[in-house]
Short mmCIF file of C-alpha atoms in Angstrom, two decimals:
data_model
loop_
_atom_site.label_atom_id
_atom_site.label_comp_id
_atom_site.label_asym_id
_atom_site.label_seq_id
_atom_site.Cartn_x
_atom_site.Cartn_y
_atom_site.Cartn_z
CA UNK A 1 -146.94 -39.78 87.17
CA UNK A 2 -149.96 -41.37 84.26
CA UNK A 3 -147.88 -39.97 81.67
CA UNK A 4 -144.42 -41.19 82.66
CA UNK A 5 -145.93 -44.40 83.42
CA UNK A 6 -147.50 -45.15 79.83
CA UNK A 7 -144.08 -43.94 78.58
CA UNK A 8 -142.13 -46.79 80.19
CA UNK A 9 -145.00 -49.47 79.67
CA UNK A 10 -144.30 -47.84 75.77
CA UNK A 11 -140.70 -48.55 76.34
CA UNK A 12 -141.40 -51.68 77.57
CA UNK A 13 -143.43 -52.86 73.86
CA UNK A 14 -140.41 -51.40 72.15
CA UNK A 15 -141.65 -48.39 70.87
CA UNK A 16 -139.32 -46.29 71.40
CA UNK A 17 -139.79 -45.06 68.17
CA UNK A 18 -143.47 -43.46 69.49
CA UNK A 19 -141.44 -40.96 72.18
CA UNK A 20 -138.46 -40.15 70.70
CA UNK A 21 -139.72 -37.64 67.60
CA UNK A 22 -140.86 -33.74 68.55
CA UNK A 23 -143.55 -34.67 66.27
CA UNK A 24 -144.84 -37.29 67.75
CA UNK A 25 -144.18 -35.30 71.39
CA UNK A 26 -146.75 -32.43 69.95
CA UNK A 27 -149.22 -35.29 69.38
CA UNK A 28 -149.46 -37.40 72.04
CA UNK A 29 -152.45 -36.56 72.60
CA UNK A 30 -154.09 -38.49 69.52
CA UNK A 31 -151.12 -40.88 68.96
CA UNK A 32 -149.83 -42.32 72.12
CA UNK A 33 -153.63 -42.94 73.06
CA UNK A 34 -154.50 -45.23 70.48
CA UNK A 35 -151.12 -46.92 71.16
CA UNK A 36 -151.30 -47.44 74.81
CA UNK A 37 -155.52 -48.72 73.92
CA UNK A 38 -153.52 -51.40 72.07
CA UNK A 39 -150.70 -52.14 74.50
CA UNK A 40 -153.51 -52.37 77.23
CA UNK A 41 -156.29 -54.69 74.78
CA UNK A 42 -153.02 -57.14 73.94
CA UNK A 43 -152.33 -57.66 77.71
CA UNK A 44 -155.87 -58.16 77.79
CA UNK A 45 -156.03 -60.33 75.65
CA UNK A 46 -153.43 -62.42 76.98
CA UNK A 47 -155.02 -63.22 79.84
CA UNK A 48 -158.27 -63.50 79.03
CA UNK A 49 -157.42 -65.62 75.98
CA UNK A 50 -154.49 -67.44 76.07
CA UNK A 51 -151.29 -67.43 73.35
CA UNK A 52 -154.08 -68.77 71.12
CA UNK A 53 -157.33 -65.86 71.42
CA UNK A 54 -157.28 -63.51 68.78
CA UNK A 55 -156.27 -60.08 69.52
CA UNK A 56 -157.79 -57.21 69.44
CA UNK A 57 -155.27 -54.75 67.66
CA UNK A 58 -156.62 -51.19 68.41
CA UNK A 59 -159.58 -48.14 69.13
CA UNK A 60 -160.43 -48.84 65.73
CA UNK A 61 -160.26 -52.16 65.44
CA UNK A 62 -163.34 -54.04 63.74
CA UNK A 63 -165.85 -53.60 60.95
CA UNK A 64 -167.66 -50.96 62.30
CA UNK A 65 -165.05 -48.38 63.37
CA UNK A 66 -166.73 -45.41 61.33
CA UNK A 67 -170.01 -45.31 61.40
CA UNK A 68 -169.57 -43.10 64.84
CA UNK A 69 -167.34 -40.25 63.25
CA UNK A 70 -167.74 -41.01 59.21
CA UNK A 71 -169.78 -38.09 57.83
CA UNK A 72 -170.07 -39.86 54.21
CA UNK A 73 -169.46 -42.32 51.88
CA UNK A 74 -165.25 -40.27 52.17
CA UNK A 75 -165.82 -37.59 54.23
CA UNK A 76 -162.92 -35.19 53.28
CA UNK A 77 -163.24 -32.80 55.86
CA UNK A 78 -160.52 -31.55 57.83
CA UNK A 79 -160.66 -34.10 60.92
CA UNK A 80 -163.08 -36.49 59.80
CA UNK A 81 -162.40 -40.31 59.90
CA UNK A 82 -162.20 -41.40 56.10
CA UNK A 83 -164.10 -45.55 56.21
CA UNK A 84 -162.70 -48.21 55.72
CA UNK A 85 -164.55 -50.52 54.90
CA UNK A 86 -165.14 -49.60 50.59
CA UNK A 87 -162.33 -48.48 48.02
CA UNK A 88 -165.95 -46.44 46.67
CA UNK A 89 -165.02 -43.10 45.87
CA UNK A 90 -162.04 -42.55 46.96
CA UNK A 91 -158.59 -41.85 45.65
CA UNK A 92 -155.81 -42.59 47.03
CA UNK A 93 -151.99 -42.26 47.07
CA UNK A 94 -149.09 -44.36 46.62
CA UNK A 95 -147.14 -43.54 49.27
CA UNK A 96 -143.04 -44.93 48.64
CA UNK A 97 -141.40 -44.29 52.25
CA UNK A 98 -137.96 -45.21 50.86
CA UNK A 99 -136.00 -42.48 52.48
CA UNK A 100 -132.82 -42.24 54.20
CA UNK A 101 -130.20 -40.77 55.55
CA UNK A 102 -126.79 -42.48 57.74
CA UNK A 103 -128.02 -41.60 61.75
CA UNK A 104 -131.67 -41.82 60.95
CA UNK A 105 -132.07 -44.59 63.04
CA UNK A 106 -133.45 -47.27 59.64
CA UNK A 107 -131.16 -50.47 60.06
CA UNK A 108 -129.78 -49.70 57.11
CA UNK A 109 -128.16 -46.53 57.95
CA UNK A 110 -127.37 -44.86 55.15
CA UNK A 111 -128.22 -42.85 52.45
CA UNK A 112 -131.14 -43.94 50.69
CA UNK A 113 -132.81 -42.83 47.21
CA UNK A 114 -132.18 -38.90 47.60
CA UNK A 115 -128.90 -40.25 45.98
CA UNK A 116 -127.90 -43.20 43.98
CA UNK A 117 -124.84 -45.48 43.85
CA UNK A 118 -123.15 -46.52 47.64
CA UNK A 119 -125.23 -43.81 49.35
CA UNK A 120 -122.80 -41.43 48.52
CA UNK A 121 -124.02 -37.79 48.85
CA UNK A 122 -122.17 -35.71 46.55
CA UNK A 123 -124.40 -33.06 43.49
CA UNK A 124 -123.71 -35.61 40.35
CA UNK A 125 -125.47 -38.30 42.57
CA UNK A 126 -128.33 -36.77 42.87
CA UNK A 127 -131.23 -38.94 41.99
CA UNK A 128 -134.37 -36.67 42.29
CA UNK A 129 -135.87 -34.25 40.12
CA UNK A 130 -138.29 -32.55 42.99
CA UNK A 131 -137.16 -30.94 46.38
CA UNK A 132 -139.32 -31.12 49.23
CA UNK A 133 -140.91 -28.10 51.11
CA UNK A 134 -138.34 -29.16 54.47
CA UNK A 135 -140.58 -25.49 56.28
CA UNK A 136 -142.94 -27.97 57.66
CA UNK A 137 -140.72 -31.08 59.49
CA UNK A 138 -139.75 -31.23 63.15
CA UNK A 139 -135.89 -30.00 62.59
CA UNK A 140 -134.90 -33.06 64.70
CA UNK A 141 -136.53 -35.16 62.20
CA UNK A 142 -133.52 -33.79 59.28
CA UNK A 143 -129.69 -33.93 58.50
CA UNK A 144 -127.57 -31.72 56.68
CA UNK A 145 -124.99 -34.06 56.04
CA UNK A 146 -124.40 -33.24 51.96
CA UNK A 147 -122.90 -31.29 50.92
CA UNK A 148 -125.42 -29.24 49.65
CA UNK A 149 -126.17 -25.53 50.30
CA UNK A 150 -129.01 -23.52 49.31
CA UNK A 151 -128.95 -20.07 47.79
CA UNK A 152 -128.44 -18.24 51.18
CA UNK A 153 -125.30 -20.14 52.04
CA UNK A 154 -126.91 -22.69 54.27
CA UNK A 155 -127.10 -26.64 54.21
CA UNK A 156 -129.80 -28.27 52.40
CA UNK A 157 -131.70 -30.21 54.75
CA UNK A 158 -133.76 -33.88 54.26
CA UNK A 159 -135.99 -35.90 56.05
CA UNK A 160 -135.85 -40.11 56.47
CA UNK A 161 -139.22 -41.87 55.91
CA UNK A 162 -138.03 -43.52 59.01
CA UNK A 163 -138.11 -40.45 61.47
CA UNK A 164 -142.77 -40.84 62.72
CA UNK A 165 -143.21 -37.02 62.49
CA UNK A 166 -142.17 -37.72 58.90
CA UNK A 167 -144.58 -40.44 57.72
CA UNK A 168 -146.85 -38.85 60.46
CA UNK A 169 -146.16 -34.99 58.95
CA UNK A 170 -147.96 -36.75 55.42
CA UNK A 171 -150.72 -38.01 56.40
CA UNK A 172 -151.59 -35.02 58.25
CA UNK A 173 -151.64 -32.80 54.47
CA UNK A 174 -154.07 -36.20 53.55
CA UNK A 175 -155.58 -35.19 55.87
CA UNK A 176 -155.84 -31.72 55.57
CA UNK A 177 -156.39 -32.09 52.28
CA UNK A 178 -159.33 -34.84 51.79
CA UNK A 179 -156.79 -37.37 50.56
CA UNK A 180 -158.62 -40.66 51.65
CA UNK A 181 -155.22 -42.38 52.18
CA UNK A 182 -152.46 -44.50 50.62
CA UNK A 183 -151.05 -47.97 49.13
CA UNK A 184 -147.59 -48.35 51.15
CA UNK A 185 -144.98 -49.64 48.46
CA UNK A 186 -143.44 -52.65 49.81
CA UNK A 187 -140.48 -53.66 47.50
CA UNK A 188 -140.04 -57.46 47.66
CA UNK A 189 -136.10 -56.90 46.38
CA UNK A 190 -133.94 -57.94 49.23
CA UNK A 191 -136.45 -57.69 51.48
CA UNK A 192 -134.43 -61.05 52.55
CA UNK A 193 -131.76 -59.55 53.88
CA UNK A 194 -132.59 -58.50 57.64
CA UNK A 195 -131.46 -54.95 58.13
CA UNK A 196 -133.72 -54.52 54.30
CA UNK A 197 -136.89 -56.22 56.03
CA UNK A 198 -136.28 -54.28 59.33
CA UNK A 199 -136.38 -51.01 57.99
CA UNK A 200 -139.45 -51.62 55.61
CA UNK A 201 -141.42 -52.45 58.10
CA UNK A 202 -139.92 -49.80 60.43
CA UNK A 203 -141.88 -47.36 58.08
CA UNK A 204 -145.38 -49.54 57.19
CA UNK A 205 -145.60 -49.16 61.35
CA UNK A 206 -144.60 -45.33 60.87
CA UNK A 207 -147.21 -45.90 57.99
CA UNK A 208 -149.95 -47.65 60.15
CA UNK A 209 -149.64 -45.05 62.96
CA UNK A 210 -149.98 -42.46 60.86
CA UNK A 211 -153.25 -43.15 59.38
CA UNK A 212 -154.39 -44.14 62.81
CA UNK A 213 -153.45 -40.52 63.60
CA UNK A 214 -155.83 -39.22 61.19
CA UNK A 215 -158.20 -40.74 59.93
CA UNK A 216 -156.63 -41.25 56.75
CA UNK A 217 -156.57 -45.48 55.34
CA UNK A 218 -153.83 -47.41 54.75
CA UNK A 219 -153.05 -50.89 52.61
CA UNK A 220 -150.12 -52.84 51.01
CA UNK A 221 -148.96 -52.58 47.50
CA UNK A 222 -146.38 -55.26 46.77
CA UNK A 223 -143.52 -54.88 44.08
CA UNK A 224 -142.33 -57.01 41.84
CA UNK A 225 -139.83 -54.98 39.96
CA UNK A 226 -136.44 -56.13 40.21
CA UNK A 227 -137.51 -59.44 41.31
CA UNK A 228 -138.20 -63.38 39.36
CA UNK A 229 -140.61 -66.11 40.46
CA UNK A 230 -138.87 -66.95 43.26
CA UNK A 231 -140.38 -63.44 44.52
CA UNK A 232 -143.84 -65.11 44.50
CA UNK A 233 -143.55 -67.34 47.62
CA UNK A 234 -141.93 -64.18 49.59
CA UNK A 235 -145.43 -62.52 48.71
CA UNK A 236 -146.93 -65.14 50.73
CA UNK A 237 -144.37 -65.75 53.99
CA UNK A 238 -143.66 -61.88 54.30
CA UNK A 239 -147.67 -61.03 53.99
CA UNK A 240 -148.69 -63.92 56.92
CA UNK A 241 -145.87 -61.76 59.09
CA UNK A 242 -147.89 -59.13 58.59
CA UNK A 243 -150.61 -60.51 58.82
CA UNK A 244 -149.45 -62.44 62.01
CA UNK A 245 -146.11 -60.48 63.92
CA UNK A 246 -147.43 -57.12 62.68
CA UNK A 247 -151.68 -57.33 63.02
CA UNK A 248 -151.09 -55.42 60.27
CA UNK A 249 -154.18 -55.58 59.26
CA UNK A 250 -156.00 -56.08 62.53
CA UNK A 251 -156.19 -51.94 62.36
CA UNK A 252 -159.37 -50.78 61.63
CA UNK A 253 -157.18 -47.71 59.67
CA UNK A 254 -156.34 -50.56 57.99
CA UNK A 255 -158.08 -50.95 53.68
CA UNK A 256 -161.23 -52.84 52.85
CA UNK A 257 -163.80 -53.91 50.38
CA UNK A 258 -166.35 -56.28 50.08
CA UNK A 259 -165.17 -57.62 53.76
CA UNK A 260 -161.60 -58.26 52.99
CA UNK A 261 -158.34 -56.48 53.29
CA UNK A 262 -156.81 -55.04 50.30
CA UNK A 263 -153.44 -55.67 48.83
CA UNK A 264 -151.98 -54.94 45.79
CA UNK A 265 -149.51 -56.67 43.85
CA UNK A 266 -147.58 -54.76 41.15
CA UNK A 267 -145.75 -55.90 38.55
CA UNK A 268 -148.43 -58.53 37.01
CA UNK A 269 -147.77 -59.43 33.63
CA UNK A 270 -144.94 -56.56 32.46
CA UNK A 271 -142.76 -57.26 29.74
CA UNK A 272 -139.96 -55.62 31.81
CA UNK A 273 -140.61 -58.20 34.84
CA UNK A 274 -138.91 -61.15 35.27
CA UNK A 275 -141.93 -63.39 36.28
CA UNK A 276 -142.81 -65.37 33.59
CA UNK A 277 -144.30 -68.36 35.43
CA UNK A 278 -148.23 -67.65 34.86
CA UNK A 279 -149.21 -71.06 36.80
CA UNK A 280 -147.17 -70.13 39.56
CA UNK A 281 -149.39 -66.71 39.29
CA UNK A 282 -151.85 -68.25 38.86
CA UNK A 283 -152.01 -70.46 42.76
CA UNK A 284 -150.42 -67.12 44.33
CA UNK A 285 -154.11 -65.24 43.44
CA UNK A 286 -155.47 -68.78 43.78
CA UNK A 287 -154.83 -68.76 47.83
CA UNK A 288 -154.75 -65.31 48.24
CA UNK A 289 -158.94 -65.28 47.34
CA UNK A 290 -159.55 -69.20 48.37
CA UNK A 291 -156.56 -71.60 49.94
CA UNK A 292 -155.11 -69.79 52.31
CA UNK A 293 -156.33 -69.64 56.31
CA UNK A 294 -159.43 -66.58 56.56
CA UNK A 295 -157.41 -64.25 58.22
CA UNK A 296 -154.43 -64.14 55.40
CA UNK A 297 -157.12 -63.57 52.33
CA UNK A 298 -158.06 -60.52 50.81
CA UNK A 299 -158.84 -58.44 47.74
CA UNK A 300 -156.20 -58.89 45.19
CA UNK A 301 -155.61 -54.97 43.30
CA UNK A 302 -153.32 -56.51 39.93
CA UNK A 303 -150.67 -53.25 39.24
CA UNK A 304 -150.27 -54.26 35.51
CA UNK A 305 -149.40 -52.47 32.13
CA UNK A 306 -151.25 -50.24 30.67
CA UNK A 307 -152.25 -51.88 27.25
CA UNK A 308 -153.23 -55.27 30.01
CA UNK A 309 -156.16 -55.84 27.75
CA UNK A 310 -154.73 -56.11 24.50
CA UNK A 311 -151.62 -58.09 25.82
CA UNK A 312 -149.12 -55.48 23.32
CA UNK A 313 -146.80 -52.77 24.17
CA UNK A 314 -145.54 -53.07 27.54
CA UNK A 315 -147.43 -56.49 28.66
CA UNK A 316 -146.32 -60.12 27.90
CA UNK A 317 -148.57 -61.58 25.19
CA UNK A 318 -150.52 -64.85 25.44
CA UNK A 319 -153.92 -66.52 26.54
CA UNK A 320 -152.37 -67.05 30.18
CA UNK A 321 -151.78 -63.94 31.33
CA UNK A 322 -155.63 -62.60 30.10
CA UNK A 323 -156.58 -65.79 33.03
CA UNK A 324 -154.59 -63.85 35.55
CA UNK A 325 -156.04 -60.47 34.49
CA UNK A 326 -159.55 -61.66 34.93
CA UNK A 327 -158.69 -64.04 38.18
CA UNK A 328 -158.05 -60.96 39.68
CA UNK A 329 -160.35 -59.52 41.86
CA UNK A 330 -159.61 -55.42 41.17
CA UNK A 331 -157.19 -54.03 38.12
CA UNK A 332 -155.16 -51.00 38.15
CA UNK A 333 -153.03 -50.48 34.87
CA UNK A 334 -149.43 -48.75 35.17
CA UNK A 335 -150.42 -45.23 33.34
CA UNK A 336 -147.19 -43.01 34.08
CA UNK A 337 -145.77 -41.69 31.44
CA UNK A 338 -147.89 -43.05 28.54
CA UNK A 339 -148.82 -40.07 26.95
CA UNK A 340 -147.34 -37.17 27.06
CA UNK A 341 -149.98 -33.59 26.63
CA UNK A 342 -153.70 -33.92 27.28
CA UNK A 343 -154.74 -33.81 24.13
CA UNK A 344 -152.50 -37.16 24.35
CA UNK A 345 -154.37 -37.81 27.28
CA UNK A 346 -157.84 -38.07 26.09
CA UNK A 347 -156.98 -40.33 22.90
CA UNK A 348 -155.51 -42.29 25.41
CA UNK A 349 -158.68 -42.51 27.42
CA UNK A 350 -160.78 -42.94 24.89
CA UNK A 351 -159.44 -46.10 23.13
CA UNK A 352 -157.57 -47.62 26.47
CA UNK A 353 -159.00 -46.57 29.35
CA UNK A 354 -162.52 -46.40 28.96
CA UNK A 355 -162.60 -49.48 27.34
CA UNK A 356 -160.33 -50.68 30.43
CA UNK A 357 -162.72 -50.07 32.75
CA UNK A 358 -166.31 -50.96 30.81
CA UNK A 359 -164.48 -54.53 30.67
CA UNK A 360 -163.86 -54.75 34.13
CA UNK A 361 -167.04 -54.07 34.52
CA UNK A 362 -168.57 -56.61 33.08
CA UNK A 363 -166.16 -58.34 34.91
CA UNK A 364 -167.03 -57.45 38.71
CA UNK A 365 -164.04 -55.94 38.56
CA UNK A 366 -162.46 -52.90 40.10
CA UNK A 367 -160.69 -51.08 38.04
CA UNK A 368 -158.54 -47.96 39.53
CA UNK A 369 -156.78 -45.89 37.14
CA UNK A 370 -153.60 -43.84 37.62
CA UNK A 371 -154.17 -40.47 37.86
CA UNK A 372 -150.18 -38.42 37.58
CA UNK A 373 -149.15 -34.11 37.43
CA UNK A 374 -146.26 -35.00 35.19
CA UNK A 375 -142.78 -36.67 34.94
CA UNK A 376 -139.44 -35.59 35.67
CA UNK A 377 -136.65 -38.16 35.55
CA UNK A 378 -133.59 -36.35 34.38
CA UNK A 379 -131.54 -37.00 37.88
CA UNK A 380 -132.37 -40.47 38.38
CA UNK A 381 -131.43 -41.44 34.40
CA UNK A 382 -127.85 -39.72 34.22
CA UNK A 383 -126.40 -42.85 33.31
CA UNK A 384 -129.26 -42.85 30.24
CA UNK A 385 -127.68 -41.79 26.81
CA UNK A 386 -129.27 -39.77 25.63
CA UNK A 387 -130.17 -38.17 29.31
CA UNK A 388 -134.08 -36.62 29.82
CA UNK A 389 -134.56 -33.31 30.25
CA UNK A 390 -136.05 -31.55 33.17
CA UNK A 391 -139.11 -31.77 33.38
CA UNK A 392 -139.20 -34.17 30.44
CA UNK A 393 -143.61 -34.40 30.52
CA UNK A 394 -144.25 -31.37 31.81
CA UNK A 395 -147.42 -30.08 33.95
CA UNK A 396 -149.14 -27.56 32.41
CA UNK A 397 -149.45 -26.24 36.08
CA UNK A 398 -151.62 -28.37 36.74
CA UNK A 399 -154.04 -28.57 32.97
CA UNK A 400 -152.17 -32.47 32.73
CA UNK A 401 -153.21 -33.91 35.96
CA UNK A 402 -157.02 -32.19 35.93
CA UNK A 403 -157.69 -33.13 32.76
CA UNK A 404 -157.49 -36.78 34.35
CA UNK A 405 -159.41 -36.41 37.11
CA UNK A 406 -162.47 -35.25 34.57
CA UNK A 407 -162.29 -38.09 32.58
CA UNK A 408 -162.11 -40.55 35.37
CA UNK A 409 -164.68 -38.75 37.88
CA UNK A 410 -167.24 -39.17 34.58
CA UNK A 411 -166.55 -42.46 33.92
CA UNK A 412 -169.99 -44.18 35.59
CA UNK A 413 -167.24 -47.65 35.50
CA UNK A 414 -164.83 -45.56 37.66
CA UNK A 415 -165.40 -45.14 41.74
CA UNK A 416 -161.01 -45.39 42.97
CA UNK A 417 -158.24 -43.43 41.76
CA UNK A 418 -155.21 -43.89 42.43
CA UNK A 419 -152.61 -40.90 42.01
CA UNK A 420 -149.23 -41.72 41.61
CA UNK A 421 -147.28 -40.97 44.09
CA UNK A 422 -147.32 -39.15 47.04
CA UNK A 423 -143.58 -38.32 47.69
CA UNK A 424 -142.18 -40.15 44.34
CA UNK A 425 -139.58 -36.60 44.09
CA UNK A 426 -137.22 -39.16 42.25
CA UNK A 427 -139.07 -39.18 38.98
CA UNK A 428 -141.03 -35.96 39.49
CA UNK A 429 -144.60 -37.07 39.98
CA UNK A 430 -144.77 -36.04 43.60
CA UNK A 431 -148.36 -34.46 45.03
CA UNK A 432 -146.65 -33.01 48.04
CA UNK A 433 -145.87 -29.82 49.36
CA UNK A 434 -142.16 -28.78 46.96
CA UNK A 435 -140.27 -26.46 45.93
CA UNK A 436 -142.25 -23.67 44.17
CA UNK A 437 -139.48 -21.66 41.96
CA UNK A 438 -135.42 -21.57 42.21
CA UNK A 439 -134.37 -19.20 45.49
CA UNK A 440 -135.94 -22.27 47.71
CA UNK A 441 -133.79 -25.43 45.82
CA UNK A 442 -129.78 -26.37 46.57
CA UNK A 443 -127.91 -23.86 44.85
CA UNK A 444 -126.15 -27.28 43.08
CA UNK A 445 -127.31 -29.71 40.39
CA UNK A 446 -130.60 -30.15 38.43
CA UNK A 447 -134.04 -29.13 39.95
CA UNK A 448 -138.21 -28.88 38.81
CA UNK A 449 -140.23 -26.43 40.52
CA UNK A 450 -143.45 -25.56 41.13
CA UNK A 451 -143.23 -22.73 38.32
CA UNK A 452 -141.55 -24.24 35.53
CA UNK A 453 -144.38 -24.01 33.10
CA UNK A 454 -143.95 -20.38 33.34
CA UNK A 455 -146.98 -19.70 36.15
CA UNK A 456 -146.58 -19.14 40.27
CA UNK A 457 -148.40 -22.01 41.66
CA UNK A 458 -148.21 -22.34 45.86
CA UNK A 459 -146.41 -25.90 47.11
CA UNK A 460 -149.72 -28.24 47.60
CA UNK A 461 -151.28 -26.58 44.33
CA UNK A 462 -151.47 -30.09 43.75
CA UNK A 463 -152.61 -31.38 47.03
CA UNK A 464 -155.43 -28.71 46.27
CA UNK A 465 -155.97 -30.02 42.64
CA UNK A 466 -156.57 -33.28 44.68
CA UNK A 467 -159.26 -32.27 47.43
CA UNK A 468 -161.21 -31.36 44.43
CA UNK A 469 -160.61 -34.08 42.36
CA UNK A 470 -161.71 -36.51 45.07
CA UNK A 471 -165.00 -33.52 45.89
CA UNK A 472 -166.21 -34.32 42.39
CA UNK A 473 -165.23 -37.38 42.25
CA UNK A 474 -168.09 -37.60 45.16
CA UNK A 475 -170.64 -35.65 43.01
CA UNK A 476 -169.40 -32.61 45.57
CA UNK A 477 -168.86 -30.10 43.14
CA UNK A 478 -170.24 -30.82 39.33
CA UNK A 479 -167.87 -32.35 36.46
CA UNK A 480 -166.01 -29.40 34.54
CA UNK A 481 -163.39 -30.16 32.02
CA UNK A 482 -161.68 -26.84 33.93
CA UNK A 483 -159.23 -26.48 37.41
CA UNK A 484 -162.45 -25.15 39.25
CA UNK A 485 -160.04 -23.00 41.80
CA UNK A 486 -157.31 -20.40 41.67
CA UNK A 487 -153.42 -20.41 42.78
#
């Protein structure tokens, strides 16, 4: 009876998605309890404080929420809760969460990111190079409504990030493999369209709930790609909405640093991003750091070009951009695609990344380099001439990424690492569970599998490597330039 009454209570507050998934039902004791606590807390706050009262959002709300749970600075064993009060000694992943299919409950109600033009599900319209391992998802969260089939003739399955159970499964993998948590990408393109904003906020809620259920951390990462200068105003209004109405930063799982919520804005200073108003950019940074009401202020990380410090290559020239970089609390250069072999990566680290990290240390800024496994965007770039090949930048069985993990962990000025990207099958940088060989991908189309470089690896190989990299960053295993585990 109590459970039925509680479910009715959840429905009355619009938490239908909590009880709609079989996966969520399997995790009822943890996931539901946290929802119920938030709901009761919400009601109690209204009764005691009135509408002007500040509401305690959830079970982990507050600044000392992890003191009773965490074994170390960044606990990584299954069941541990990662501290949310610091970026230090954390490997964090970028999390897209942008995959949908018609009928998945998302208000946009169409294929998104699995297929390209107009979302038409066709082999020649594929925009992903890697195929996720589908066997651990709840069948209710998958669709087979595409013309693609597997080698045995069964219909190929695809998941939707709008499904709470899918996002929960991803965060369970983060927990199981010792990954601290995720920056969830919030693209500003078309965010002013109601259906689009509802969809993106739906996924963000899924991310928050999954982080709370698994003891991971999460943070918002705005993306300026495809935007112009007007997007800088949209960031303010959207952030205030997330703070006031979604109460995102009230979650005890929201990542903080130096006592402030962490926020990343990607696209600052890129030549390819159509934002050139340096005064407006400086004003935005000042607003987040000083002028906004205290509840909106953040520890601001800039997603910047790889050559930000020199203002060359992918970076816009000019002293004004250097002022912008120095005004940020943290610097995160985008390194994906900037080198193609392990040897070139070593040279790039010595000539660029090491100097970047040293500069940030002198400026009192956090420096977060990008670790990535390889690159393949053959299907995404199908209209490019010449079309990039499958496996454009090979993973070499993990050696390519491990070299980065080793160099970063050995650098005294690097304490935080961004791994690109957890679920990025579009550009072939995904580190979650994916197909290992050609028998595990659809029979139609071109696909990258983990055996592409001539060796066999399990579908969780890159999750395993992230786990070992986290241990190395923490000092739990010795620094080593060779992968310390076997497939």
